[in-house]
Short mmCIF file of C-alpha atoms in Angstrom, two decimals:
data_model
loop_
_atom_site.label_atom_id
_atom_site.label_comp_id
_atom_site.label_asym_id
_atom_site.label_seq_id
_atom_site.Cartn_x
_atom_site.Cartn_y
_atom_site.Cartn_z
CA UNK A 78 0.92 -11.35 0.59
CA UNK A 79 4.25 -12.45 -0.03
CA UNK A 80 3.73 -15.92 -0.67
CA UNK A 81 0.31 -15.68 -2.82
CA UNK A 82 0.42 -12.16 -3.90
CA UNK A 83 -2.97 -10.67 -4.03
CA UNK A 84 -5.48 -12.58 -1.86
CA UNK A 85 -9.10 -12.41 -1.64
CA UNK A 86 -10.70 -13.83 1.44
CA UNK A 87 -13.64 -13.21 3.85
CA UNK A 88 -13.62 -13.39 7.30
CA UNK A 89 -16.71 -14.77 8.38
CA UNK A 90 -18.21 -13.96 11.76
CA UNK A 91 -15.64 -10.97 12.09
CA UNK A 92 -18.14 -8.80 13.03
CA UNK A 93 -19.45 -10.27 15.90
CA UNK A 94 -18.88 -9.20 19.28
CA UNK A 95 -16.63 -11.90 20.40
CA UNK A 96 -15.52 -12.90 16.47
CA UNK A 97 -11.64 -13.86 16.66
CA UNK A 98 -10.97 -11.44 14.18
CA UNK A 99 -11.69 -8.64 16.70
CA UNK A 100 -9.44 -5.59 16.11
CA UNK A 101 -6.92 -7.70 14.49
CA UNK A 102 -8.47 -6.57 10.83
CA UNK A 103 -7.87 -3.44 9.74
CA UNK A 104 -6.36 -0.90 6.90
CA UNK A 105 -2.50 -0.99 6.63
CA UNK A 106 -2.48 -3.95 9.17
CA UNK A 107 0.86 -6.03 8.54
CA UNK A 108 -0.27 -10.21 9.95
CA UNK A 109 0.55 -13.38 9.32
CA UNK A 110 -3.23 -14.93 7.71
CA UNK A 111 -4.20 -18.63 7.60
CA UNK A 112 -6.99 -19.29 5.21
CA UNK A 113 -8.77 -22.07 3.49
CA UNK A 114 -8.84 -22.60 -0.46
CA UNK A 115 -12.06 -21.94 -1.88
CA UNK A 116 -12.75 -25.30 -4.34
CA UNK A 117 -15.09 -23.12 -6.57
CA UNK A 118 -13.96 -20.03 -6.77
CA UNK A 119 -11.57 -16.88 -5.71
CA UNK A 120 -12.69 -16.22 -2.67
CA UNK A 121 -10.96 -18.31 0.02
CA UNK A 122 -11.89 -18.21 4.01
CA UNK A 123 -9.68 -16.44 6.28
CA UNK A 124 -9.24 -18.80 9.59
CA UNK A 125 -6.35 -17.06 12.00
CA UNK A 126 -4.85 -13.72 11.89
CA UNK A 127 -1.71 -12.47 14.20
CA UNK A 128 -1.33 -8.79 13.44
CA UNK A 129 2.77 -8.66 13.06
CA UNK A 130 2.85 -4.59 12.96
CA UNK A 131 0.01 -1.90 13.48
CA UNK A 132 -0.69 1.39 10.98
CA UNK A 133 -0.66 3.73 13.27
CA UNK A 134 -2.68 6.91 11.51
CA UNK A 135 -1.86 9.76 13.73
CA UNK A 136 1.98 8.99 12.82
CA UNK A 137 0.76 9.18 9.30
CA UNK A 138 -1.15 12.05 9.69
CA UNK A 139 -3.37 12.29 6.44
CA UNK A 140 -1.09 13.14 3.97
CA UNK A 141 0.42 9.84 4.99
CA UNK A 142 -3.03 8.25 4.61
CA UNK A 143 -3.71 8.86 1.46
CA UNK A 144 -0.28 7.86 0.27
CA UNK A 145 -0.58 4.73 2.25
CA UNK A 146 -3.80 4.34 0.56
CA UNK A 147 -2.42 4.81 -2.74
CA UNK A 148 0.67 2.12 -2.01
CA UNK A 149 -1.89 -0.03 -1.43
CA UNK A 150 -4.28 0.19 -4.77
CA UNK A 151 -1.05 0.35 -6.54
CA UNK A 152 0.52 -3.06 -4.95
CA UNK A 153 -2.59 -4.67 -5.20
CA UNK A 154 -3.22 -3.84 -9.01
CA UNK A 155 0.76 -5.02 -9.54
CA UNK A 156 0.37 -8.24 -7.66
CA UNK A 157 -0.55 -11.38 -9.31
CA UNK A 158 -3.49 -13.70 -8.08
CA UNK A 159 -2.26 -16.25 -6.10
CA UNK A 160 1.46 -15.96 -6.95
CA UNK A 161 4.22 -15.56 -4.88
CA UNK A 162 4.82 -11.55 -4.71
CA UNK A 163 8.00 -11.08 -2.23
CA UNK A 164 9.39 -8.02 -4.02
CA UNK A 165 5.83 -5.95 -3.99
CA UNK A 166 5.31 -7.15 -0.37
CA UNK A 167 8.51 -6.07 0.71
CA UNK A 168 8.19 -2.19 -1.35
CA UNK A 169 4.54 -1.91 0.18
CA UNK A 170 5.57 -3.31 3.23
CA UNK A 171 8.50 -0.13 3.05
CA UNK A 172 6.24 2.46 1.91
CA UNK A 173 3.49 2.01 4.89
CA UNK A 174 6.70 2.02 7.23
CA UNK A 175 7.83 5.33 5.71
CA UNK A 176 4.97 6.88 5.48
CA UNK A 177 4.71 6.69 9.89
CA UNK A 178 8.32 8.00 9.98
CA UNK A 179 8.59 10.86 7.66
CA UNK A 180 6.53 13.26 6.27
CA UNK A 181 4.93 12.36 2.93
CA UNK A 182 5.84 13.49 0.20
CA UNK A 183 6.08 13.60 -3.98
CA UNK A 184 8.97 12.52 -3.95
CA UNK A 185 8.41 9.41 -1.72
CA UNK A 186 4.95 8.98 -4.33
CA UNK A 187 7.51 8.66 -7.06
CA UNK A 188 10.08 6.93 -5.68
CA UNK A 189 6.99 4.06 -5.09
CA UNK A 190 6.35 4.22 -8.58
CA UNK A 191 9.70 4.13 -9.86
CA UNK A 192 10.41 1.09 -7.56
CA UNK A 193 7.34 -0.89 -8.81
CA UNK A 194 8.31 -0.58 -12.87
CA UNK A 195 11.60 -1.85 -11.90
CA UNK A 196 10.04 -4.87 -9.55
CA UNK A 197 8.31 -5.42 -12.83
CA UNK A 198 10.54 -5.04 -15.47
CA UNK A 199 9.12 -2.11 -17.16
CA UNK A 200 11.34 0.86 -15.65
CA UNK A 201 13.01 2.78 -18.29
CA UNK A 202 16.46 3.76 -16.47
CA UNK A 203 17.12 6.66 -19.13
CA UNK A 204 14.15 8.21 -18.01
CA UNK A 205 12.36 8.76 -21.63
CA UNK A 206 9.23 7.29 -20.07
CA UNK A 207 7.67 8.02 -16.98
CA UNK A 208 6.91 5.69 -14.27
CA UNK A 209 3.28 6.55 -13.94
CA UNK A 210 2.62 5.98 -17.42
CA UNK A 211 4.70 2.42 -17.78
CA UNK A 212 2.54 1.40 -14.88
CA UNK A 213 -1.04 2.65 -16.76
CA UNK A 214 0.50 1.00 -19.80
CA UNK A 215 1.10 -2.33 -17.70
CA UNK A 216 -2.32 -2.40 -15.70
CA UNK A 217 -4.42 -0.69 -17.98
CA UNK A 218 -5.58 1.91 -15.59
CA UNK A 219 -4.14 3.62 -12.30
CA UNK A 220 -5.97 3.97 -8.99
CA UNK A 221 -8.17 6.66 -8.43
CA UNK A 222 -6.20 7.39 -4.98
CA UNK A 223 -3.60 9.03 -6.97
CA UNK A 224 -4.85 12.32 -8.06
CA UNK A 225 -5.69 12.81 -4.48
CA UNK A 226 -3.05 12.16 -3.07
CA UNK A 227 -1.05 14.14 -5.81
CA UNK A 228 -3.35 16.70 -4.50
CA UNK A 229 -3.16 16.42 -1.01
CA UNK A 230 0.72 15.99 -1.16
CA UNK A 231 1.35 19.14 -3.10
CA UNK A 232 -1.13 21.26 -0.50
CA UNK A 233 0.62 19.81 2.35
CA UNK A 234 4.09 20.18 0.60
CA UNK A 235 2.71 24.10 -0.10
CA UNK A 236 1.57 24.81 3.86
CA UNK A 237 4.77 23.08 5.12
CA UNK A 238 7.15 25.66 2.35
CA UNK A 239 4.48 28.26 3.93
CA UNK A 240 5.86 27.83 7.61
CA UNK A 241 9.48 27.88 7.10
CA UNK A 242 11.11 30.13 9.58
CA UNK A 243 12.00 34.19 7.91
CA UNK A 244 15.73 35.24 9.47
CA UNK A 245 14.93 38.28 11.06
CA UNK A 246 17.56 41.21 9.60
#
């Protein structure tokens, strides 16, 4: 979120047939939450939802997908508990946007992870270190969603190079 960074709630009841939360949870979803604090623990209960903006997946398509899904590990690993977060909020909230207007890409993967070191103050602007490996340094590991979607990208990036018009002589 990006006024308490990474939250952890339950929605209790959501799946119900008439729960409130009806289609208004889902992956990618941008909404405005209200939840309780939890007195003894981490996990707080989520009370009101208003979806603000939909993931659409067939404007992802799937290379899309697994980028999106790979914004998301990524943000969530980056985010402090609890914390305000507007910088990572906003870059995730840009990624999922991009990722349902243009085709995904490397480059787009990268530019994520370049984006993120500098949010958090490990970027190295001479480029003697690379952003993937300032961001294992920082969290300690990186989310499993990146190799495939490192391999997914560079298939799709490989069929689309495939189909590019020949002039005919």
């Amino acid at each position: 979120t990006e006024r308490f960074g990474t939250v952890r709630t339950v929605a209790r009841g959501a799946r119900r047939p008439k729960s409130a939360f009806a289609g208004m949870l889902d992956l990618f979803y941008t909404a405005d939450i209200a939840f309780s604090f939890s007195r003894k623990g981490d996990l707080h209960t989520l009370r009101e939802v208003s979806v603000r903006c939909v993931f659409n997946v067939s404007d992802a398509g799937n290379a899309g997908f697994y980028l999106a899904s790979y914004f998301g590990e990524l943000a969530a690993m980056a985010a402090p508990s609890m914390q305000p977060a507007p910088e990572i909020f906003d870059l995730l909230r840009r990624g999922l946007n991009f990722v349902q207007q243009s085709p995904a890409s490397l480059r787009a993967l990268n530019h994520f992870e370049t984006e993120l070191c500098r949010i958090l103050g490990v970027h190295d602007p001479r480029g003697n270190v690379a952003a993937i490996d300032a961001l294992a340094s920082l969290c300690g590991v990186i989310p499993g969603s990146r190799g495939a979607a490192v391999r997914f990208l560079g298939h799709a990036e490989n069929r689309t190079a495939q189909r590019v018009p020949v002039p005919e002589a």
